[in-house]
XYZ file of C-alpha atoms in Angstrom:
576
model
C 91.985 -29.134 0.501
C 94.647 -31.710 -0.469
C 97.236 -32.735 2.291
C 100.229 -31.213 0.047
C 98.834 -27.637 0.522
C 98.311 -27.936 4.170
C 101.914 -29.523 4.470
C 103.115 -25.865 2.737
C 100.619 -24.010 4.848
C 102.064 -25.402 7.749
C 105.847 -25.359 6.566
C 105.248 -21.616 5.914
C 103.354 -20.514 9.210
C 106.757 -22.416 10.771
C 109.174 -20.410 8.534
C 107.055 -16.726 9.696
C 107.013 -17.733 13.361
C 110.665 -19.067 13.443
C 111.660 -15.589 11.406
C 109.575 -13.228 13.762
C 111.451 -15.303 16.899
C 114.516 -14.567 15.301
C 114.057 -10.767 14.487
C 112.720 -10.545 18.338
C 115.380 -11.852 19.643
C 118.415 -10.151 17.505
C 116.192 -6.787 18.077
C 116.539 -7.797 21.819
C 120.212 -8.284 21.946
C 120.665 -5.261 19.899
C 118.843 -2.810 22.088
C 120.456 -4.243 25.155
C 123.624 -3.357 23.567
C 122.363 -0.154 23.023
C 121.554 0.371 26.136
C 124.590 -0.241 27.671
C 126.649 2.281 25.016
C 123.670 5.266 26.738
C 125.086 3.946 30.088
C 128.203 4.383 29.411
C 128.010 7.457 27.495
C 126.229 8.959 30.574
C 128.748 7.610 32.860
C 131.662 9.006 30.399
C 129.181 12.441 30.484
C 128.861 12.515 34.686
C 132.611 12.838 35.340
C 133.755 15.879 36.817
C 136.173 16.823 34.051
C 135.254 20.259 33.676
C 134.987 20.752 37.242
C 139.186 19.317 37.594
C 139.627 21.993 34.492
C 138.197 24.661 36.218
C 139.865 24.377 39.689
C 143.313 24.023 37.562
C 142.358 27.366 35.897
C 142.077 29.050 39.093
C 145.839 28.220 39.834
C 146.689 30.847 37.202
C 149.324 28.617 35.337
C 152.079 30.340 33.429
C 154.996 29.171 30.877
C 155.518 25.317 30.432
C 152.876 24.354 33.156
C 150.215 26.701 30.821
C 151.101 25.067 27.401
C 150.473 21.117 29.335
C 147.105 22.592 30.376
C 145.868 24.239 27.632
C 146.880 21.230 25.830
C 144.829 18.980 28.028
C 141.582 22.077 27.936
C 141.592 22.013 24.246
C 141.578 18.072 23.990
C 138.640 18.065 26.705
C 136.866 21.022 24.154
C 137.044 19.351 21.332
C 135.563 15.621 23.069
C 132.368 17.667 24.529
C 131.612 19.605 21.989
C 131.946 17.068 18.854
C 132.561 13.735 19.960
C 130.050 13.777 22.154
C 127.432 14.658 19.842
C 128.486 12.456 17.200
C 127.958 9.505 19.703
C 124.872 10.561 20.536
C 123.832 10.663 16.521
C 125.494 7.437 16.532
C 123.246 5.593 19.131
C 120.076 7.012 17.586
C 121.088 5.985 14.105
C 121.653 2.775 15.624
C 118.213 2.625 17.815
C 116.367 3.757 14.369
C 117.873 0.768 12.813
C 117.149 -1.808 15.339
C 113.484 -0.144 15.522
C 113.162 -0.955 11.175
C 114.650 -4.554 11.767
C 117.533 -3.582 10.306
C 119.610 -6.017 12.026
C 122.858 -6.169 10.570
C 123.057 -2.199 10.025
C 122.210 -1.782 13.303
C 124.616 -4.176 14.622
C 127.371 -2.518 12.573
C 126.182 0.930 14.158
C 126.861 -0.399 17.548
C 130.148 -1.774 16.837
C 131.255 1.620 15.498
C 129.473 3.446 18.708
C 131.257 1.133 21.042
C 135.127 1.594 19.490
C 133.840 5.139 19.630
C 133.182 5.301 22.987
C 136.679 3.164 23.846
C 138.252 5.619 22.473
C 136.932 8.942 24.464
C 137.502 6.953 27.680
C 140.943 6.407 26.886
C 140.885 10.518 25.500
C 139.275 10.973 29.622
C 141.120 9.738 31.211
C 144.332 10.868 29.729
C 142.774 14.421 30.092
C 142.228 13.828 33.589
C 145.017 11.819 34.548
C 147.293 14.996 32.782
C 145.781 17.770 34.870
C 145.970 15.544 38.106
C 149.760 15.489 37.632
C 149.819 19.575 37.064
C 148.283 19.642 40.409
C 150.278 17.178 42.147
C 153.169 18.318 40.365
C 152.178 21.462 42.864
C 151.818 20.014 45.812
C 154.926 17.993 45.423
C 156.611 21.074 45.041
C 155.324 22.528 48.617
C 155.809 19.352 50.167
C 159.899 19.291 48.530
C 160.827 22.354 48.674
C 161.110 22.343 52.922
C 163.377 19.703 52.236
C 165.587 21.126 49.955
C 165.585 24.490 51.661
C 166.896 22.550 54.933
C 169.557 20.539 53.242
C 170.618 24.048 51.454
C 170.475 25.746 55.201
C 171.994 23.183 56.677
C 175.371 23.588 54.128
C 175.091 27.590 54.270
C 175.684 27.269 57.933
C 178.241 24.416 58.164
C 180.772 26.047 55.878
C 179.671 29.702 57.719
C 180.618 28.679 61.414
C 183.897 26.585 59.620
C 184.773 29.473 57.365
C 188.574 28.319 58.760
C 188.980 25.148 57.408
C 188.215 26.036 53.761
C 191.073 28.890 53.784
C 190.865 30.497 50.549
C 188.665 28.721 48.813
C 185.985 30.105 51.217
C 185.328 32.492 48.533
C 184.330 30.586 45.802
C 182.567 28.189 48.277
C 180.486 31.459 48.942
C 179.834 32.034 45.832
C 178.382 28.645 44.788
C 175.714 29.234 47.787
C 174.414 32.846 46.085
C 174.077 31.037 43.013
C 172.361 28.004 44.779
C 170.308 30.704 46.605
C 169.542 32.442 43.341
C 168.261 29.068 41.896
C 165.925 28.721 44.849
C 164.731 31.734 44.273
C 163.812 31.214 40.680
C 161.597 28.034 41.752
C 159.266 30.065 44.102
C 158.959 32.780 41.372
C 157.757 29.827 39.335
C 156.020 28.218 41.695
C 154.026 31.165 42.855
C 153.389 32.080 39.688
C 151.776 28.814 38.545
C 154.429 26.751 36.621
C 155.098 23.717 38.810
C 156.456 21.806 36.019
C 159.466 23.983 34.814
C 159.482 24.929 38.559
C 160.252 21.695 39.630
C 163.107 21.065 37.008
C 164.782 24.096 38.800
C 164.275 22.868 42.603
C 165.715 19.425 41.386
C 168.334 21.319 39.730
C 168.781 23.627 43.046
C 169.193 20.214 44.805
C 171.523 18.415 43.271
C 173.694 21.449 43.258
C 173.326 21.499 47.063
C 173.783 17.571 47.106
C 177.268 18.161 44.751
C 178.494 21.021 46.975
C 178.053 19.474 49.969
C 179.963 16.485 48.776
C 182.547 19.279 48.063
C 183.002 20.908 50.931
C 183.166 17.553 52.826
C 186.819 17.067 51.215
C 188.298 20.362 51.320
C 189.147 20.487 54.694
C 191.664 17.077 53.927
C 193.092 19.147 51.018
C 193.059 22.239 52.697
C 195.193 20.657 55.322
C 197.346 19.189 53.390
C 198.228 22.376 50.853
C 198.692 24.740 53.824
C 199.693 22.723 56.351
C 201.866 19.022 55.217
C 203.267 19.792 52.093
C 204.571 23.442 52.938
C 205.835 21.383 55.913
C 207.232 18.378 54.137
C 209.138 20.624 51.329
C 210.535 23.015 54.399
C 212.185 19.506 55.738
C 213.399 18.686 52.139
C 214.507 22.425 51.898
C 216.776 21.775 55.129
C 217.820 18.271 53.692
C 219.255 19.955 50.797
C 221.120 22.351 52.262
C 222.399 19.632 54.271
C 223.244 17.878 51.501
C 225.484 20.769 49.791
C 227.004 21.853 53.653
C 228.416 18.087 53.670
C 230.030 18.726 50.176
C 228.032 15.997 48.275
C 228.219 17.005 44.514
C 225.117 15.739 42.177
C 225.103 14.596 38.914
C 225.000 17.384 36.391
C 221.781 15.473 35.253
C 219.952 17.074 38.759
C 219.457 20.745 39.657
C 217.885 20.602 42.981
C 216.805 24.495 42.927
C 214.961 23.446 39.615
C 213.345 20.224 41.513
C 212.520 22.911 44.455
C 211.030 25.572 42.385
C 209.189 22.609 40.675
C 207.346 21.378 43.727
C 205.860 24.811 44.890
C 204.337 25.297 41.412
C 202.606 22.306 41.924
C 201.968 23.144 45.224
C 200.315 26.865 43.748
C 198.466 24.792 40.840
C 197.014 22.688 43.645
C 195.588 25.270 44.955
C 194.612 27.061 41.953
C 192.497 23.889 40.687
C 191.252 23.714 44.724
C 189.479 26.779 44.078
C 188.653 25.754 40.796
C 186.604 22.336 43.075
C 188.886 20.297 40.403
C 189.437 17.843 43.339
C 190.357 14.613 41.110
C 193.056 17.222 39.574
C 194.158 18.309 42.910
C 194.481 14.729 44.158
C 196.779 13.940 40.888
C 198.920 17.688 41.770
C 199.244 16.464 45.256
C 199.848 12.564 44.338
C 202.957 13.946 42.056
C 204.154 16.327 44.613
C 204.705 13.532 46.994
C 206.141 11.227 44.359
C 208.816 14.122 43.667
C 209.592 14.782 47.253
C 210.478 10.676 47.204
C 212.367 11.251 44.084
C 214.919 13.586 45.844
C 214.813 11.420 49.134
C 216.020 9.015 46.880
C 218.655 10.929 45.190
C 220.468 11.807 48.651
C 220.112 8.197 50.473
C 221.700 6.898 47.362
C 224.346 9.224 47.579
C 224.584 8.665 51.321
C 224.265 4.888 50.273
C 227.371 5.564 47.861
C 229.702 7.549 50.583
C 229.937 4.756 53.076
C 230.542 2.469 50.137
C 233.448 4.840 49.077
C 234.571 5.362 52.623
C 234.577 1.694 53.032
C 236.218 0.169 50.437
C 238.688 3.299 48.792
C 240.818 2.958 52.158
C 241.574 -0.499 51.036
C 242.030 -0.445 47.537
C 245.853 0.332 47.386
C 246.417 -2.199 49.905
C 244.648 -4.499 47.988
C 246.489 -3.904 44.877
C 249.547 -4.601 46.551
C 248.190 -7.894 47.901
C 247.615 -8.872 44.222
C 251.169 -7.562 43.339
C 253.096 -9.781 45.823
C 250.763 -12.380 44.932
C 251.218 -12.037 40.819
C 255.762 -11.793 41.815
C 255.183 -15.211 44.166
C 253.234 -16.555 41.251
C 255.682 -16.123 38.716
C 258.596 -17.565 41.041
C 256.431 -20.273 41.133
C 255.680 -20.793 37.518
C 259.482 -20.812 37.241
C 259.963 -23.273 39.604
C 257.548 -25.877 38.607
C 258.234 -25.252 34.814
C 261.566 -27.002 35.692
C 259.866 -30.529 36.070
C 256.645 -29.898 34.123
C 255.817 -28.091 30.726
C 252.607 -25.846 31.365
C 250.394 -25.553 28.356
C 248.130 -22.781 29.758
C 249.671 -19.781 29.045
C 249.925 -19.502 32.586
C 252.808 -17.138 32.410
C 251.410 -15.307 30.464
C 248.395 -14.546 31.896
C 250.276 -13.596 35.123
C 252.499 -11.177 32.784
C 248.743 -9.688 31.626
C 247.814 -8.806 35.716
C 251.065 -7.189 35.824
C 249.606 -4.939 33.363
C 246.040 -4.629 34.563
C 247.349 -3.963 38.134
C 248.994 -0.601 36.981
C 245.980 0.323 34.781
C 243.654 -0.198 38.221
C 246.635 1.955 40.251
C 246.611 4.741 37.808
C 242.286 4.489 37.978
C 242.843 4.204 41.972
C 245.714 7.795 41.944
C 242.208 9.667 39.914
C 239.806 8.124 42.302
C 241.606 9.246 45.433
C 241.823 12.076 43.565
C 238.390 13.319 43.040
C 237.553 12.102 46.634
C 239.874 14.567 48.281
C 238.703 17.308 45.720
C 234.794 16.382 46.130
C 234.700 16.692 42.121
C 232.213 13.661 41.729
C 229.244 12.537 42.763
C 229.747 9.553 45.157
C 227.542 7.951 43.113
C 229.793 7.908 40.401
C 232.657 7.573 42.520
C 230.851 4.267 44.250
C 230.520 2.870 40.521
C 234.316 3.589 40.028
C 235.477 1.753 43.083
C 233.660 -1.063 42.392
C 234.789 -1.769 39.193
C 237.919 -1.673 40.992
C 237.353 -3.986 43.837
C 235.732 -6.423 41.309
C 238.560 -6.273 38.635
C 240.746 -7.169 41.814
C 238.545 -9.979 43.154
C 238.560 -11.515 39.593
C 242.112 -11.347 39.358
C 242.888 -12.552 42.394
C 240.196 -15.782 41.479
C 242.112 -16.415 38.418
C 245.577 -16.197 40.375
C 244.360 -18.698 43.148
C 243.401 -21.111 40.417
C 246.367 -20.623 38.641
C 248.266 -21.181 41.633
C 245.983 -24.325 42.120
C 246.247 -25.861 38.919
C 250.697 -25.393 39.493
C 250.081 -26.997 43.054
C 248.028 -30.202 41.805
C 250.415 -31.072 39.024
C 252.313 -33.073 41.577
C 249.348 -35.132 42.229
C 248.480 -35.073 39.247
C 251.746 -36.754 38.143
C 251.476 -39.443 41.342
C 248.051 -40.300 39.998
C 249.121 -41.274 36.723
C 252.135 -43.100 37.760
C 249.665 -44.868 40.181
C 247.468 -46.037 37.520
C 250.684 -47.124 34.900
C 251.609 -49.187 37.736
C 248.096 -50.906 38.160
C 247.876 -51.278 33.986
C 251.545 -52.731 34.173
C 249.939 -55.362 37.054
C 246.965 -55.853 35.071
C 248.603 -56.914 32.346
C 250.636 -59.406 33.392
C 247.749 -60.949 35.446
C 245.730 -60.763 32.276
C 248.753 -62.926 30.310
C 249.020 -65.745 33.288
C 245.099 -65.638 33.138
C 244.928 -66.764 29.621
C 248.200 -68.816 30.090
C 246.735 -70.821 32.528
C 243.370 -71.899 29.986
C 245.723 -73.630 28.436
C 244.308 -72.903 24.850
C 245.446 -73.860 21.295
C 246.634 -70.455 20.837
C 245.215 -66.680 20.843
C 243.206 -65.128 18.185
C 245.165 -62.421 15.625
C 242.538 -59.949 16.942
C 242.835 -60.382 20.587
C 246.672 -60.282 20.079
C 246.459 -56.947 18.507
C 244.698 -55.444 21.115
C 246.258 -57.385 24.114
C 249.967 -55.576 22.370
C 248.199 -51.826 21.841
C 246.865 -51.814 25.278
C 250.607 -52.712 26.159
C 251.873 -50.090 24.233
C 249.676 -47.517 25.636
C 250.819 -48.289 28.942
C 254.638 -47.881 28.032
C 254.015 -44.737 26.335
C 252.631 -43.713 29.993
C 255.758 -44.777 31.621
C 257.688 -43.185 29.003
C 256.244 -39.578 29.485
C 256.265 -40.144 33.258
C 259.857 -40.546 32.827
C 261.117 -37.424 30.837
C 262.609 -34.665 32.551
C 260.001 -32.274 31.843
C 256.763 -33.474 31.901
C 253.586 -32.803 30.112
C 250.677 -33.434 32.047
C 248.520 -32.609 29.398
C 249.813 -35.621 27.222
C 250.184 -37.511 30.288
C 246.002 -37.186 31.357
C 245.687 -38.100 27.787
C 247.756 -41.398 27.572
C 245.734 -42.172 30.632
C 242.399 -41.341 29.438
C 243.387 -43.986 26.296
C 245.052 -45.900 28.522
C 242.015 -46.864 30.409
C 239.747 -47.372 27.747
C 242.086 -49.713 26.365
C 242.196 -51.733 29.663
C 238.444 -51.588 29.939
C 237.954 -53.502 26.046
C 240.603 -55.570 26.802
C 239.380 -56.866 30.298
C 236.338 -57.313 28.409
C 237.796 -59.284 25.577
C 239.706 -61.347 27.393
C 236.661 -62.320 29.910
C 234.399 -62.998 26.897
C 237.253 -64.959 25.086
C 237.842 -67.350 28.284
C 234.370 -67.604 28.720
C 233.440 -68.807 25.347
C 236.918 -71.101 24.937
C 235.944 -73.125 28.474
C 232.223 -72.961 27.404
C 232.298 -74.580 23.926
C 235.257 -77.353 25.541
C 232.233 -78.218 27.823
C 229.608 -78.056 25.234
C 231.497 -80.322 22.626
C 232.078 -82.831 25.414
C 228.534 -83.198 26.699
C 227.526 -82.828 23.016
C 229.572 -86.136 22.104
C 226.901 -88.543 23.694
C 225.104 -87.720 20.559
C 227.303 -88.120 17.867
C 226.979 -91.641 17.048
C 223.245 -91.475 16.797
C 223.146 -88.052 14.781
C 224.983 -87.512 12.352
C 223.704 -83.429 12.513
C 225.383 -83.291 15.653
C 228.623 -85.109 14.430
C 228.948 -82.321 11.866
C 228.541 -79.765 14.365
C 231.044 -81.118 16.607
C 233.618 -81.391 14.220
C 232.940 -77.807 12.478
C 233.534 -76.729 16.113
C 236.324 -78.628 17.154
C 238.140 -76.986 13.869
C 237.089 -73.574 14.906
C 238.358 -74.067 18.480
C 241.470 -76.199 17.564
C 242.520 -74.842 14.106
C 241.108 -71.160 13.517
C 241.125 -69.896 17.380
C 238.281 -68.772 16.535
C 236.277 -69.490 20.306
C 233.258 -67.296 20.004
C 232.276 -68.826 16.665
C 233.401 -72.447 18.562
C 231.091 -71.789 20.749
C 227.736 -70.441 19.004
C 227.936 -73.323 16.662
C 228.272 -76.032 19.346
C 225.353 -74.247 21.155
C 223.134 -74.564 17.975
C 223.935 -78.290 17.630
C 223.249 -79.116 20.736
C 220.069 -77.373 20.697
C 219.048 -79.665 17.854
C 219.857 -82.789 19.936
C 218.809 -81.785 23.318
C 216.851 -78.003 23.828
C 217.897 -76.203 26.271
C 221.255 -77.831 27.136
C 223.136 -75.254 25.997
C 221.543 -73.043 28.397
C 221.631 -74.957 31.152
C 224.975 -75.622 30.865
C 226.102 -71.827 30.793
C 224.036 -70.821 33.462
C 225.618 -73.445 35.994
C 229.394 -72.477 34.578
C 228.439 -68.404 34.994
C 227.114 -69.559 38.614
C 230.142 -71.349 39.694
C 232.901 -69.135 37.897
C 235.404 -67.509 40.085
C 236.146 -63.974 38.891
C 239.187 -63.257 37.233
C 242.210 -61.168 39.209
C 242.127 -58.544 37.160
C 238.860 -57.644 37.311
């Protein structure tokens, strides 16, 4: 036998042995799986299912309790009866595969067994873990309803031995406890007849209704208290204040019917109680928030009208004295308008506005005759009356403001007058100081400019003295004239110190500027342009900047110099 055969012999002996290893082993690992899904299927089998269903069937379970069970008894039918056996058929199918070395069919088999079985598990124990809760559901039930039954006991007996603090709404308090009682009821029919589900819905139900009526019943009392007891109180007090009120002959605006306002406050005092009975509390809170914000209203209404009377009893006893004042005051102001209209012409229509108080004054009597009037006859409101004399008193106090500074203005015209005369005099002085000052710099002459305004300022001041002078003055055109006046003195002190300044300046400049001019002929030009400015045009400003220029070509900074030393030593003028 050649070597090549026994190599295939071999090679195929291999192949067989490593095939029947391999169907061994996947027959192995199938069967084990197999195995486990008959565990499991027995373990699934073993529960005491129908054993839970049974002992909930003995409970007798009517209405909604009944449809959850039979629910959960037809779901735990139809999983022993069908799905049960189709496992089983299943798991054989799948052992006959595994048997045939059928590997791959069997392992698909399993797979489809074991989501199978996943699935009843999951269909268990929701069967189980539904009737569990229909008989805890029960028991929860017993264990609650104690509870409840105490907290509803509890209430029934509070508002019993209290009956006197709820008043009238004892009633309906009453009959919120039958129907709380009839609800009770209701759950132990249920109960006891094997619905614990729709009986619990009703004890919960019965409870909270306990829970909300107690909460109830807890503020009652406060509103009882204050319907039958504070307010009826409060709007007796208000019922005495207003017939106070009319005994003392106060009158109200026609705008405010206290009988309506009265009448107003007891209906809300009746709907209070109407939506007390009704347990409307927020409502009854709002009727008995408004009734107190009314009651305030009218409190109001008389302490403004008390407020008023003292203010009327106060200030009416004065007010035709007070118009008299103004009257003697308006005939002394006129004398004196006359008087001082002698020396002085008033452009203020003074007189005329004194002639205008005349007129107001007798307006304000005649308002003063009606108001005195309707006091006596208690026609008004005081109110009203209070408004009235006010107007009054402040028309007077105005006029009498305007008369003082009328009387003012007349009285400082004399000053007035001694001011200005004051300050011509000074402007006079000034001015001739200001001509010795520029005198005395000895220059060429004066430039046209200067002149001009040296002569206006002048004339100013003589128009001054010339008003001062007339017989009848106006100080109007006078405080004018002075106004100018000192503006005019103000650019001309200026002028004249920047004219000096400049003249003296430029003399000094030229003359240090000279120790130049034989060596630079740039600076002998300057000097001689500004030696004809200064000597021939008067023109000492322009004298002046071009010396400074020159000089700063010859030596910088000498200009500078030099006008910092003359500012430092220069005396200041007299009429500054």
């Amino acid at each position: 036998m050649s070597s090549t055969v026994i190599i295939l012999i071999v090679a195929l002996v291999v192949v067989i042995i490593g095939f029947y290893v391999f169907a061994i082993l996947m027959r192995k690992k199938t069967e084990d799986r197999i195995l486990e899904l008959e565990e499991r299927k027995e373990t699934l089998f073993d529960l005491p299912v129908q054993e839970e269903i049974d002992a909930v069937k003995k409970m007798h379970l009517v209405g909604q309790s009944q449809t959850i069970f039979r629910e959960w008894n037809q779901k735990w039918i139809d999983l022993s009866s069908n799905s049960f056996a189709d496992l089983e058929n299943h798991i054989f199918e799948a052992e006959q595969l595994n048997d045939s070395f059928h590997f791959f069919r069997a392992r698909e088999s399993v797979a489809d067994s074991e989501a199978q079985i996943e699935l009843m598990e999951e269909e268990v124990q929701g069967i189980r873990q539904g009737v569990d809760q229909l008989v805890e559901q029960e028991k929860r039930n017993s264990n609650k309803i104690q509870e409840s039954l105490d907290l509803y006991d509890n209430l029934r007996n509070d508002i019993t031995d209290n009956a006197d603090l709820y008043g009238s709404v004892i009633t309906e308090l009453e009959k919120h406890l039958a129907n709380i009682e009839t609800e009770f009821s209701q759950f132990v029919t249920l109960n006891s007849t094997g619905d614990p589900i729709e009986a619990a819905e009703v004890l919960e139900t019965a409870e909270e209704h306990t829970i909300a009526l107690r909460a109830i019943t807890e503020q009652i009392p406060a509103f009882i208290s204050k319907i039958d007891k504070e307010i009826p109180k409060q709007l007796e007090e208000l019922q005495e204040a207003c017939d106070k009120f009319i005994e003392d002959d106060y009158v109200l605006p026609e705008s405010i019917n206290l009988d309506d306002k009265m009448n107003e406050l007891h209906q809300h005092l009746v709907e209070s109680n109407a939506l007390l009975e009704q347990f409307e509390l927020d409502r009854v809170e709002t009727e008995l928030a408004l009734i107190q914000e009314k009651v305030e209203e009218i409190y109001a209404i008389f302490e403004k009208e008390y407020a008023a009377r003292r203010n009327v009893e106060k200030r009416s006893t004065v007010l035709r004295e007070y118009i008299e004042h103004i009257r003697v005051n308006n005939k002394n102001l006129l004398l004196e308008i006359d008087h001082v209209t002698q020396a002085y012409v008033l452009s203020g229509n003074e007189k005329g506005y004194v002639r205008g108080y005349q007129e107001h004054l007798e307006a304000l009597e005649s308002d003063v005759d009606e108001i005195m009037e309707s006091i006596e006859g208690k026609k008004l409101p005081y109110s009203v009356l209070s408004r009235r004399v006010n107007s009054v008193v402040s028309a007077l106090e105005e006029m009498e403001k305007n008369q003082i500074k009328i009387s003012n203005t007349l009285t400082g015209l004399k000053d007035e007058e001694r001011a200005a005369q004051e300050i011509a005099d000074r402007f006079d002085s000034e001015l001739r100081t200001i001509k010795r000052y520029v005198e005395k710099r000895n220059l060429p002459g004066l430039p046209k400019d200067y002149l001009d305004l040296f002569f206006t300022t002048g004339d100013r001041v003589q128009n001054l003295f010339k008003e001062l002078g007339r017989v009848r003055i106006n100080i109007d055109t006078i405080n004018h004239l002075v106004d100018v006046s000192t503006e005019d003195m103000h650019v001309l002190k200026e002028a004249t110190t920047n004219m000096t300044d400049h003249a003296v300046l430029a003399e000094q400049l030229i003359q240090y500027a000279n120790r130049y001019k034989a060596s630079n002929e740039q600076v002998a030009q300057g000097i001689s342009r500004a030696l004809q400015l200064f000597e021939r045009d008067r023109d000492y400003d322009g004298s002046f900047d071009e010396i400074s220029k020159t000089l700063e070509i010859a030596e910088p900074g000498a200009a500078s110099r030099i006008s910092g030393v003359y500012f430092k030593t220069k005396q200041t003028p007299d009429y500054l």
